[in-house]
Structure formats: structure tokens, C-alpha cells
Coordinates of N, CA and C in Angstrom, one line a residue:
Chain A
G1 N -68.7 33.3 -10.8 CA -68.6 33.2 -8.9 C -68.8 31.0 -8.0
Q2 N -68.0 31.2 -7.2 CA -68.3 29.9 -6.0 C -69.0 29.7 -5.8
Q3 N -69.7 28.9 -5.5 CA -71.2 28.4 -5.1 C -70.7 27.3 -4.1
V4 N -71.4 27.1 -3.0 CA -71.3 26.0 -2.1 C -72.6 25.7 -1.6
M5 N -73.4 24.6 -1.9 CA -74.5 24.5 -1.0 C -73.5 23.3 -0.5
Q6 N -75.3 22.8 0.7 CA -75.2 22.7 2.1 C -76.7 21.4 2.1
I7 N -76.6 19.9 2.2 CA -77.7 20.0 2.4 C -77.6 18.8 3.2
P8 N -79.2 18.3 4.2 CA -80.5 18.8 4.4 C -80.1 20.4 4.8
Q9 N -81.3 21.3 5.1 CA -80.7 22.5 5.5 C -81.1 21.9 6.9
Y10 N -82.7 20.9 7.6 CA -82.7 20.9 8.6 C -82.9 19.7 8.7
Q11 N -82.0 19.1 9.4 CA -82.6 17.4 10.2 C -82.5 17.3 11.7
H12 N -84.3 16.6 11.7 CA -84.7 15.8 13.4 C -83.6 14.8 12.9
V13 N -83.0 14.4 14.6 CA -82.9 12.9 14.7 C -83.1 13.0 16.3
Q14 N -83.7 11.6 16.2 CA -83.3 10.6 17.8 C -82.0 10.8 18.4
E15 N -81.8 11.3 19.9 CA -80.6 11.0 20.1 C -79.9 9.9 20.1
G16 N -78.7 9.3 19.8 CA -78.8 7.9 19.8 C -78.0 7.7 18.8
E17 N -79.0 8.5 17.9 CA -78.4 8.6 16.3 C -77.5 8.8 15.1
D18 N -77.1 8.1 14.2 CA -76.0 8.9 13.0 C -77.1 10.2 12.4
F19 N -76.3 11.3 12.2 CA -76.5 12.6 11.3 C -75.4 12.9 10.4
T20 N -75.3 12.5 9.2 CA -74.7 13.8 8.3 C -74.8 14.6 7.3
T21 N -74.7 15.5 7.4 CA -74.4 16.2 6.5 C -73.3 16.7 5.3
Y22 N -73.7 17.3 4.0 CA -73.2 17.2 3.2 C -72.5 19.1 2.2
C23 N -71.9 18.7 1.6 CA -70.9 20.4 1.2 C -70.5 19.9 -0.1
N24 N -71.6 20.8 -1.3 CA -70.8 19.9 -2.6 C -69.9 22.0 -3.4
S25 N -69.2 21.6 -4.2 CA -69.2 22.9 -4.6 C -69.3 23.2 -6.4
S26 N -69.2 23.8 -6.6 CA -69.6 24.3 -8.2 C -68.2 24.3 -9.4
T27 N -67.1 24.7 -7.7 CA -66.1 23.8 -8.1 C -64.5 23.6 -7.8
T28 N -63.7 23.1 -7.8 CA -62.8 22.7 -7.5 C -62.3 23.1 -6.4
L29 N -61.6 23.3 -4.6 CA -61.3 23.4 -3.7 C -59.9 23.4 -3.8
S30 N -60.0 24.6 -3.1 CA -58.0 24.4 -2.0 C -58.4 23.3 -0.7
N31 N -59.2 24.2 -0.2 CA -59.7 23.4 1.1 C -61.0 23.4 1.3
I32 N -61.3 22.3 2.7 CA -62.8 22.3 2.6 C -62.5 23.3 4.4
Q33 N -62.8 23.8 5.3 CA -62.9 23.8 6.1 C -64.3 23.6 6.6
W34 N -64.7 22.9 8.2 CA -66.2 22.8 9.1 C -66.4 23.2 9.7
Y35 N -68.0 24.6 10.1 CA -67.8 25.0 12.0 C -69.4 24.5 12.7
K36 N -69.2 25.2 13.4 CA -70.3 24.7 14.0 C -70.5 25.8 15.0
Q37 N -72.1 26.7 15.4 CA -72.5 27.0 15.5 C -73.9 26.3 16.2
R38 N -73.9 26.5 18.1 CA -74.8 26.6 18.9 C -76.0 27.5 18.5
P39 N -76.8 27.4 19.6 CA -78.2 28.4 19.1 C -77.8 29.4 19.7
G40 N -77.3 30.4 19.4 CA -77.8 32.4 20.2 C -75.9 32.3 20.0
G41 N -75.6 31.1 19.2 CA -74.2 31.9 19.8 C -74.2 32.1 18.5
H42 N -71.9 31.9 18.2 CA -70.6 32.1 16.9 C -70.4 30.7 16.3
P43 N -70.4 30.9 15.0 CA -69.7 30.1 14.4 C -68.1 29.4 14.9
V44 N -67.9 29.0 15.6 CA -67.0 28.1 15.8 C -65.8 26.9 14.5
F45 N -65.0 27.2 14.9 CA -64.1 26.3 13.7 C -63.4 25.3 14.4
L46 N -63.7 24.1 13.9 CA -64.2 22.9 13.6 C -62.7 21.9 13.2
I47 N -63.1 22.3 12.1 CA -61.2 21.8 11.0 C -61.6 21.7 10.2
Q48 N -60.1 21.4 9.5 CA -59.6 22.2 7.9 C -59.1 20.8 7.4
L49 N -59.5 20.5 5.8 CA -59.7 19.0 4.5 C -58.6 20.0 3.7
V50 N -57.5 19.1 3.2 CA -56.6 19.6 2.2 C -56.8 18.8 1.1
K51 N -56.5 18.2 1.4 CA -56.3 16.7 0.7 C -56.7 16.4 -0.3
S52 N -56.9 15.5 -1.2 CA -57.8 15.0 -2.1 C -57.8 13.3 -1.6
G53 N -59.3 12.5 -0.5 CA -59.4 12.1 -0.2 C -59.7 11.7 0.7
E54 N -59.1 12.8 2.3 CA -58.9 13.4 3.1 C -59.8 12.5 4.6
V55 N -59.6 12.3 4.7 CA -60.0 11.8 6.4 C -60.1 12.0 7.9
K56 N -60.2 13.1 8.5 CA -60.4 12.9 9.5 C -61.5 13.1 10.9
K57 N -60.5 12.6 11.8 CA -62.1 12.8 13.1 C -61.6 13.0 14.0
Q58 N -62.5 13.6 14.1 CA -62.0 14.0 15.8 C -63.8 13.4 17.2
K59 N -63.1 12.4 17.4 CA -64.0 11.3 18.4 C -65.0 11.1 17.6
R60 N -66.3 11.8 18.1 CA -67.5 10.9 17.0 C -67.8 11.7 16.1
L61 N -67.1 12.4 15.4 CA -67.5 13.9 14.5 C -66.0 13.1 13.5
T62 N -66.4 13.2 11.9 CA -65.8 12.0 10.4 C -65.4 13.0 9.7
F63 N -65.2 13.5 9.1 CA -64.3 14.6 8.2 C -64.3 14.1 6.9
Q64 N -65.5 14.5 6.1 CA -64.3 13.9 4.5 C -64.5 14.6 4.0
F65 N -62.9 14.7 2.7 CA -63.4 15.2 1.1 C -62.7 14.2 0.0
G66 N -63.6 15.4 -0.8 CA -63.6 13.5 -2.3 C -62.5 13.9 -2.8
E67 N -62.0 13.0 -3.8 CA -61.8 12.7 -4.0 C -61.7 13.8 -5.3
A68 N -62.4 15.1 -5.6 CA -61.9 15.4 -6.8 C -62.2 16.9 -6.3
K69 N -62.2 17.2 -4.4 CA -62.0 17.8 -4.1 C -62.9 19.2 -4.8
K70 N -64.0 18.7 -4.6 CA -65.8 19.5 -5.3 C -66.7 19.2 -3.2
N71 N -66.5 17.6 -2.9 CA -67.8 17.6 -2.5 C -66.5 16.9 -0.6
S72 N -67.6 17.1 0.2 CA -66.8 17.1 1.7 C -68.6 16.5 2.2
S73 N -68.4 16.0 3.4 CA -68.7 14.9 4.4 C -68.8 15.6 5.9
L74 N -69.8 15.9 6.9 CA -69.5 15.5 8.4 C -71.0 14.4 8.4
H75 N -70.0 13.6 8.8 CA -70.9 12.3 9.8 C -70.2 12.7 10.8
I76 N -71.6 12.4 12.6 CA -71.5 11.9 14.3 C -72.5 10.5 14.0
T77 N -71.0 10.4 14.4 CA -72.3 8.5 15.1 C -72.9 9.1 16.4
A78 N -74.1 8.7 17.0 CA -74.3 8.2 18.0 C -74.7 9.9 18.8
T79 N -75.4 10.8 17.8 CA -75.8 12.0 18.5 C -76.3 12.2 19.4
Q80 N -75.6 13.5 21.0 CA -75.9 13.2 21.9 C -76.4 14.6 22.0
T81 N -76.7 15.5 23.3 CA -77.4 16.6 23.1 C -77.0 17.9 23.0
T82 N -75.8 17.7 23.5 CA -74.3 19.2 23.6 C -74.0 19.1 21.8
D83 N -74.8 17.9 21.0 CA -74.2 18.2 19.1 C -75.6 19.2 18.4
V84 N -76.7 19.7 19.1 CA -77.6 20.6 18.9 C -77.2 22.1 17.7
G85 N -77.0 21.9 17.1 CA -76.5 23.5 17.0 C -76.3 23.0 15.2
T86 N -75.8 24.4 14.3 CA -76.3 24.7 13.1 C -74.9 24.0 12.4
Y87 N -74.5 22.9 11.6 CA -72.6 23.3 10.6 C -72.8 23.3 9.6
F88 N -72.0 24.7 9.3 CA -71.7 24.8 8.2 C -70.4 24.6 7.3
C89 N -70.3 24.3 6.3 CA -69.4 23.8 5.4 C -68.6 25.0 5.0
A90 N -67.5 25.5 5.1 CA -66.8 27.1 3.7 C -65.8 25.6 2.7
G91 N -66.0 26.4 2.0 CA -65.1 25.8 0.5 C -64.1 27.0 0.3
G92 N -62.6 26.9 0.5 CA -61.1 28.2 0.3 C -61.2 27.6 -1.1
G93 N -61.2 28.7 -1.7 CA -60.3 28.9 -3.3 C -59.2 29.4 -4.3
G94 N -58.5 30.2 -4.0 CA -57.9 30.7 -4.4 C -57.9 32.4 -5.1
A95 N -58.8 32.8 -5.7 CA -58.7 34.7 -5.4 C -60.1 35.2 -4.3
D96 N -61.0 33.8 -4.1 CA -62.8 34.3 -4.0 C -62.6 34.1 -1.9
G97 N -61.4 33.6 -1.4 CA -61.5 33.0 -0.2 C -62.5 32.0 0.0
L98 N -62.9 32.4 1.1 CA -63.8 31.0 1.8 C -65.6 31.4 0.8
T99 N -66.0 30.7 1.6 CA -67.7 30.6 1.0 C -67.7 29.7 1.6
F100 N -68.9 30.2 2.5 CA -69.9 29.4 3.3 C -71.0 28.7 2.8
G101 N -71.6 27.2 3.3 CA -72.9 27.8 2.6 C -73.9 28.0 3.9
K102 N -75.1 27.4 3.7 CA -76.0 28.1 4.1 C -76.5 27.0 5.1
G103 N -75.2 26.3 5.5 CA -75.5 24.9 7.2 C -77.0 24.1 7.0
T104 N -76.6 23.5 7.7 CA -77.6 22.4 8.2 C -77.8 22.5 10.3
H105 N -78.7 22.9 9.3 CA -79.6 22.5 11.7 C -79.6 21.6 12.0
L106 N -79.1 21.2 13.1 CA -79.1 19.6 13.6 C -80.3 19.8 14.8
I107 N -81.3 18.9 15.2 CA -81.9 19.6 15.6 C -82.4 18.6 16.0
I108 N -82.0 17.5 18.0 CA -81.7 15.8 18.8 C -83.4 16.7 19.1
Q109 N -84.1 14.9 18.9 CA -84.7 14.2 20.5 C -85.1 13.7 20.9
P110 N -84.9 14.5 22.9 CA -84.3 12.7 23.4 C -85.0 11.8 23.7
Chain B
N1 N -55.0 35.4 25.6 CA -54.7 34.7 24.7 C -56.5 35.6 24.0
A2 N -56.6 36.5 24.5 CA -58.3 36.9 23.8 C -59.0 36.7 22.4
G3 N -59.4 36.4 22.9 CA -60.4 36.7 20.7 C -61.1 37.1 20.3
V4 N -61.2 37.2 19.0 CA -62.8 37.8 18.7 C -63.0 38.7 19.3
M5 N -63.4 40.5 19.3 CA -64.4 41.3 20.6 C -64.7 42.1 19.7
Q6 N -66.0 41.8 20.1 CA -67.0 43.3 18.7 C -67.9 43.5 20.2
N7 N -68.0 44.9 19.7 CA -68.7 45.3 20.4 C -69.7 46.3 19.8
P8 N -71.3 46.9 20.6 CA -71.4 46.1 21.8 C -72.3 45.1 21.0
R9 N -72.8 43.8 22.1 CA -73.1 42.4 22.0 C -74.5 42.8 20.7
H10 N -75.4 43.6 22.2 CA -76.5 44.2 21.2 C -76.6 45.6 20.8
L11 N -77.4 46.6 20.0 CA -77.1 48.0 19.7 C -79.1 48.1 19.4
V12 N -79.3 48.4 19.9 CA -81.1 49.6 19.1 C -81.1 50.4 18.3
R13 N -81.6 50.5 17.5 CA -81.1 51.8 16.4 C -82.6 52.2 16.3
R14 N -83.3 53.3 16.5 CA -84.2 53.5 15.4 C -84.3 54.3 14.1
R15 N -85.3 53.9 13.2 CA -84.9 54.3 11.5 C -84.8 55.4 11.5
G16 N -83.0 55.2 10.7 CA -82.6 56.9 10.4 C -81.4 57.1 11.0
Q17 N -81.2 56.2 12.3 CA -80.3 56.5 12.5 C -78.9 55.9 12.1
E18 N -78.3 56.3 13.0 CA -76.3 55.4 12.6 C -75.5 53.8 13.9
A19 N -75.9 53.4 12.4 CA -75.1 52.0 13.7 C -73.8 51.7 13.7
R20 N -73.0 51.9 14.0 CA -71.3 51.6 14.5 C -71.0 50.2 15.3
L21 N -70.3 49.3 14.6 CA -70.2 48.4 14.6 C -68.7 47.8 14.6
R22 N -68.2 47.4 16.3 CA -66.8 47.4 15.6 C -66.1 46.2 16.5
C23 N -65.5 46.3 15.6 CA -64.2 44.5 15.6 C -62.6 44.5 15.9
S24 N -62.6 44.4 16.2 CA -60.7 43.9 16.5 C -61.2 42.3 16.8
P25 N -59.7 41.8 16.1 CA -59.3 41.5 16.1 C -58.5 40.2 16.5
M26 N -58.4 39.9 16.2 CA -57.0 38.5 17.2 C -56.4 38.6 16.7
K27 N -54.9 38.2 18.1 CA -54.0 38.5 18.0 C -52.7 38.6 17.0
G28 N -52.2 39.6 16.4 CA -51.4 38.9 15.2 C -52.6 39.2 13.6
H29 N -53.2 39.0 13.7 CA -54.4 38.8 12.5 C -54.0 39.5 11.7
S30 N -54.0 39.6 11.0 CA -54.5 41.0 9.3 C -56.0 40.9 8.9
H31 N -56.2 40.4 8.6 CA -57.5 39.8 7.5 C -58.6 40.1 8.7
V32 N -59.4 40.7 8.5 CA -61.3 41.1 8.8 C -61.9 40.5 8.5
Y33 N -62.9 39.9 8.5 CA -64.6 39.7 7.0 C -65.2 40.0 7.9
W34 N -66.4 40.5 8.1 CA -68.2 40.5 8.5 C -68.9 39.6 7.8
Y35 N -69.5 39.4 8.3 CA -70.9 38.4 8.1 C -72.4 38.8 8.4
R36 N -73.6 39.1 8.6 CA -74.5 38.9 7.8 C -75.2 38.5 8.4
Q37 N -76.4 37.5 9.4 CA -76.7 36.3 9.7 C -78.4 36.5 10.6
L38 N -79.0 37.0 9.2 CA -80.6 36.4 9.8 C -80.6 35.9 10.6
P39 N -81.8 35.5 11.5 CA -82.4 33.5 12.4 C -82.6 32.9 11.5
E40 N -82.4 32.2 11.5 CA -82.2 30.5 10.5 C -81.9 30.4 9.6
E41 N -80.6 31.3 9.3 CA -80.6 31.2 8.0 C -78.3 31.5 8.3
G42 N -78.2 31.5 7.2 CA -76.6 30.6 7.5 C -76.3 32.7 7.6
L43 N -74.3 32.0 7.1 CA -74.1 33.7 7.4 C -73.3 34.4 5.6
K44 N -74.1 35.5 5.5 CA -74.3 36.5 4.2 C -72.3 37.2 4.2
F45 N -71.7 37.2 3.4 CA -70.2 37.1 2.5 C -70.6 39.2 3.0
M46 N -70.2 39.5 4.2 CA -70.5 40.9 3.1 C -69.2 42.0 2.7
V47 N -67.6 41.9 3.8 CA -66.6 42.2 3.5 C -65.1 41.8 3.8
Y48 N -64.5 42.0 2.7 CA -63.3 41.2 3.9 C -62.1 42.4 3.3
L49 N -61.1 42.4 4.9 CA -60.4 43.3 5.0 C -58.9 42.9 5.2
Q50 N -57.3 44.2 4.3 CA -57.2 44.2 5.3 C -55.9 45.3 5.2
K51 N -55.2 45.3 7.5 CA -55.3 46.2 7.4 C -54.9 47.7 6.3
E52 N -55.8 47.9 6.5 CA -56.3 49.6 5.8 C -56.8 49.8 4.6
N53 N -57.3 49.4 3.8 CA -57.3 47.8 3.3 C -58.3 46.9 3.2
I54 N -59.2 47.2 1.8 CA -60.5 46.9 1.3 C -60.6 46.3 0.5
I55 N -60.5 44.8 0.7 CA -59.7 44.0 -0.7 C -61.3 43.0 -1.6
D56 N -62.4 42.6 -0.8 CA -63.3 42.3 -1.2 C -65.0 42.6 -0.8
E57 N -65.3 43.7 -1.2 CA -67.1 44.0 -1.0 C -68.1 43.3 -1.4
S58 N -67.9 42.4 -2.7 CA -69.0 42.8 -2.8 C -70.3 41.7 -2.7
G59 N -69.8 41.7 -1.2 CA -72.1 41.3 -0.5 C -72.4 42.1 0.3
M60 N -71.0 44.0 -0.1 CA -72.2 44.6 0.8 C -73.0 45.6 0.1
P61 N -73.6 45.9 0.9 CA -74.7 47.0 -0.2 C -74.3 48.5 -0.6
K62 N -74.5 48.7 -1.5 CA -73.4 49.5 -2.5 C -73.9 50.5 -1.9
E63 N -74.9 51.4 -1.0 CA -75.3 52.7 0.2 C -76.1 52.4 1.6
R64 N -75.0 53.5 2.1 CA -76.0 52.8 3.8 C -74.6 52.1 4.1
F65 N -74.1 51.6 3.9 CA -72.5 50.9 4.7 C -71.5 50.8 4.2
S66 N -70.5 50.5 4.8 CA -69.3 50.8 4.1 C -67.9 50.3 6.0
A67 N -67.5 49.5 5.0 CA -66.2 49.5 6.2 C -64.3 49.4 6.2
E68 N -64.3 50.0 7.5 CA -63.1 50.7 7.5 C -62.5 49.7 8.8
F69 N -61.0 49.6 8.4 CA -59.9 48.8 9.5 C -58.8 49.5 8.9
P70 N -58.4 50.5 10.3 CA -58.0 51.2 10.3 C -56.2 51.2 10.6
K71 N -55.4 52.2 10.3 CA -53.7 50.9 11.1 C -54.0 50.7 12.3
E72 N -54.6 52.3 13.6 CA -54.7 51.7 14.7 C -55.7 51.3 14.8
G73 N -56.4 50.4 15.6 CA -57.8 50.1 16.1 C -58.4 49.2 15.6
P74 N -59.5 49.4 16.2 CA -60.4 48.2 15.6 C -60.7 48.5 14.4
S75 N -61.3 47.8 13.6 CA -62.6 48.1 12.2 C -64.3 47.8 12.3
I76 N -64.2 48.4 11.6 CA -65.9 49.9 12.2 C -66.3 49.2 10.5
L77 N -67.7 48.8 11.2 CA -68.7 48.5 10.0 C -69.4 49.7 10.7
R78 N -69.8 50.1 9.3 CA -71.1 51.5 9.2 C -72.0 51.4 9.1
I79 N -73.3 51.7 9.3 CA -74.6 51.6 8.4 C -75.7 53.5 9.2
Q80 N -75.6 53.9 8.2 CA -76.5 54.8 7.7 C -76.9 54.6 8.1
Q81 N -78.5 55.5 8.0 CA -79.4 55.7 7.7 C -81.1 54.6 7.8
V82 N -79.9 53.1 9.5 CA -80.4 52.2 8.9 C -82.6 52.2 8.7
V83 N -83.1 51.2 8.5 CA -84.3 50.9 8.5 C -85.1 49.4 8.9
R84 N -86.4 48.9 9.1 CA -85.5 47.4 10.2 C -85.2 46.2 9.1
G85 N -84.7 46.5 7.5 CA -84.6 45.6 7.5 C -83.3 45.1 7.9
D86 N -83.0 45.7 8.2 CA -81.4 45.9 8.6 C -81.6 45.1 10.2
S87 N -82.5 45.0 10.9 CA -82.2 44.2 11.7 C -81.5 42.6 11.7
A88 N -80.5 42.7 13.0 CA -79.8 40.8 12.4 C -78.2 40.7 13.8
A89 N -77.8 39.3 13.2 CA -77.3 39.8 13.6 C -75.6 39.7 13.1
Y90 N -74.0 41.0 13.6 CA -74.1 40.8 13.3 C -72.1 40.4 13.3
F91 N -71.7 39.0 12.5 CA -70.3 38.6 13.3 C -68.8 39.4 12.3
C92 N -67.7 39.2 12.7 CA -66.9 39.7 12.7 C -65.6 38.3 12.7
A93 N -64.9 38.3 11.6 CA -63.9 37.1 11.9 C -62.6 38.1 12.0
S94 N -61.3 36.8 11.4 CA -60.1 37.1 11.8 C -59.5 36.1 11.4
S95 N -58.4 35.9 10.6 CA -57.7 35.1 10.0 C -56.2 35.6 10.1
A96 N -55.2 34.3 9.9 CA -54.1 35.0 10.2 C -53.5 35.6 8.7
T97 N -54.0 34.7 7.5 CA -54.3 34.6 6.6 C -54.9 33.5 5.5
R98 N -55.7 34.8 4.1 CA -57.0 34.3 3.6 C -57.5 32.7 4.0
N99 N -57.2 32.0 3.3 CA -57.5 31.1 3.7 C -57.3 30.2 4.0
Y100 N -57.4 30.8 5.4 CA -56.6 30.3 7.0 C -57.9 29.4 7.7
E101 N -58.1 28.9 9.0 CA -59.3 29.4 9.7 C -59.9 30.5 10.4
Q102 N -60.8 31.2 10.2 CA -61.5 31.5 10.5 C -61.6 32.0 12.2
Y103 N -61.6 32.8 12.4 CA -61.6 33.3 14.1 C -63.2 34.1 14.5
F104 N -64.4 34.4 14.7 CA -65.6 34.3 14.7 C -65.3 34.9 16.0
G105 N -66.2 36.1 16.3 CA -66.4 37.4 17.2 C -67.5 36.8 17.8
P106 N -68.2 37.2 19.3 CA -69.7 37.0 20.1 C -70.7 37.5 18.5
G107 N -70.3 37.9 18.2 CA -71.4 39.2 16.7 C -71.9 40.2 18.1
T108 N -72.9 41.5 16.8 CA -73.6 42.8 17.2 C -74.3 42.2 17.1
R109 N -75.8 41.9 18.2 CA -77.4 41.5 17.5 C -77.8 43.0 17.1
L110 N -78.2 43.6 16.2 CA -78.3 44.9 15.9 C -80.6 45.3 16.1
T111 N -81.2 45.4 17.0 CA -81.7 46.2 16.2 C -82.7 46.7 15.6
V112 N -83.0 47.0 14.7 CA -83.9 49.0 14.2 C -85.2 48.9 15.5
T113 N -85.3 49.7 15.5 CA -86.9 50.0 16.3 C -88.1 51.3 15.2

């Protein structure tokens, strides 16, 4: 079945530094979605990418979908304390539906 | 415009009892998913249902766990004869179609004593 790997598992940054998390799939994806879960909260949908090579921005967040539609990244510029949480990618592909990665825990030191 | 609702938010059960978790999807959504999450871990897919049908239950243990999504009423995740290892957060999500974005409920935190 489809597998989605996400790295790193944990990332410590100083406030103001940039942060990137990477997502890799064992198969070609029809789409990739990103979710954020605050500590003690529930996952919240951030964005969906569908096209090969697609790049989307949301304020300080930049999402990319690889040319081969097998990998994706989320980059946060100048992190703030409100960015703390776990970021999950989820790959969509055919009959398997969505497969979630294990997430990257972002820890920010003020 | 209510989102996905889950109840109860917290549930305490003794070993051997039954746990019933309820999920009402967003209005207009007929696809429901159940996930389990242990502290500091990712979301483990359990089951995917579409009104009255179980589409994919590959992530659900074969024994003690069952799920339903009746024509009327919420989706139910049922855990019989709970054990300490069942303690976790159980999230329900719904979507308009299978590969569209999923909207998560606040979760049910199950504690087995």
C-alpha cells in the first residue's frame, strides 16, 4: 500500500528562524494535503496541492509539490510562537484515499 | 455552520467495559473517517465509512472494535472490553468526497483505568 514518510520527526528552532518539513511518498500522488495540529488540539486543514511542480503561499508558509508528484515540502519563514504544533502531510492517490505522514513536531524557543 | 462534532470529549472506562464514541460529520458530508492518536505520535487510520457502508476498515483491529454510520444519526466507533492499551485520542473527520480535504472533530480522549 501507499506509504508517506515525513522528516524530520522533531525540529527545534529559535523564534525568527525558518523551518522546513519534507514529505515523500512511495507512489505517485493525485494530490497532497497539509494539516496543522496545535498541542492538545485537532488537525486543521491548511492547503491542498494538485498540480505537478505547484507552489502555493499562505503568508509566511510556502507549500511545494514535486515535479514527479511524489514529494512535497512546507516552509515557514521567520517562525513565530504561534507556529508551534505538529504539521502533517497527507497524500491522496486512487483507491487508497488519504495516507497521513507521522508529522513533524515544531518546537520554538523564544 | 457547525463543524464536525464528537462526543463525549473525554471518556473514562474501566478495563472490560465498553466505549462508544460518536461523530456527527459536517453538514453535507457523507464520508467519515476514524483515526487514533497516541501522545506525541501521528494519526493512525482506522476506518473509512460512507453512509451505511464500511468502505475500508484495514486499520481497525479485528477484535473488539467496530464502526457504523447509519442512514440517520451519527457515526459510532465502538470498543468492547476495553484494555489499557486502548487509551488514546480518537479523532473523527469528514469530507465531501474521498480525496477532498478532511475536517476533523475535536476528538474523544479515552482513558482506560
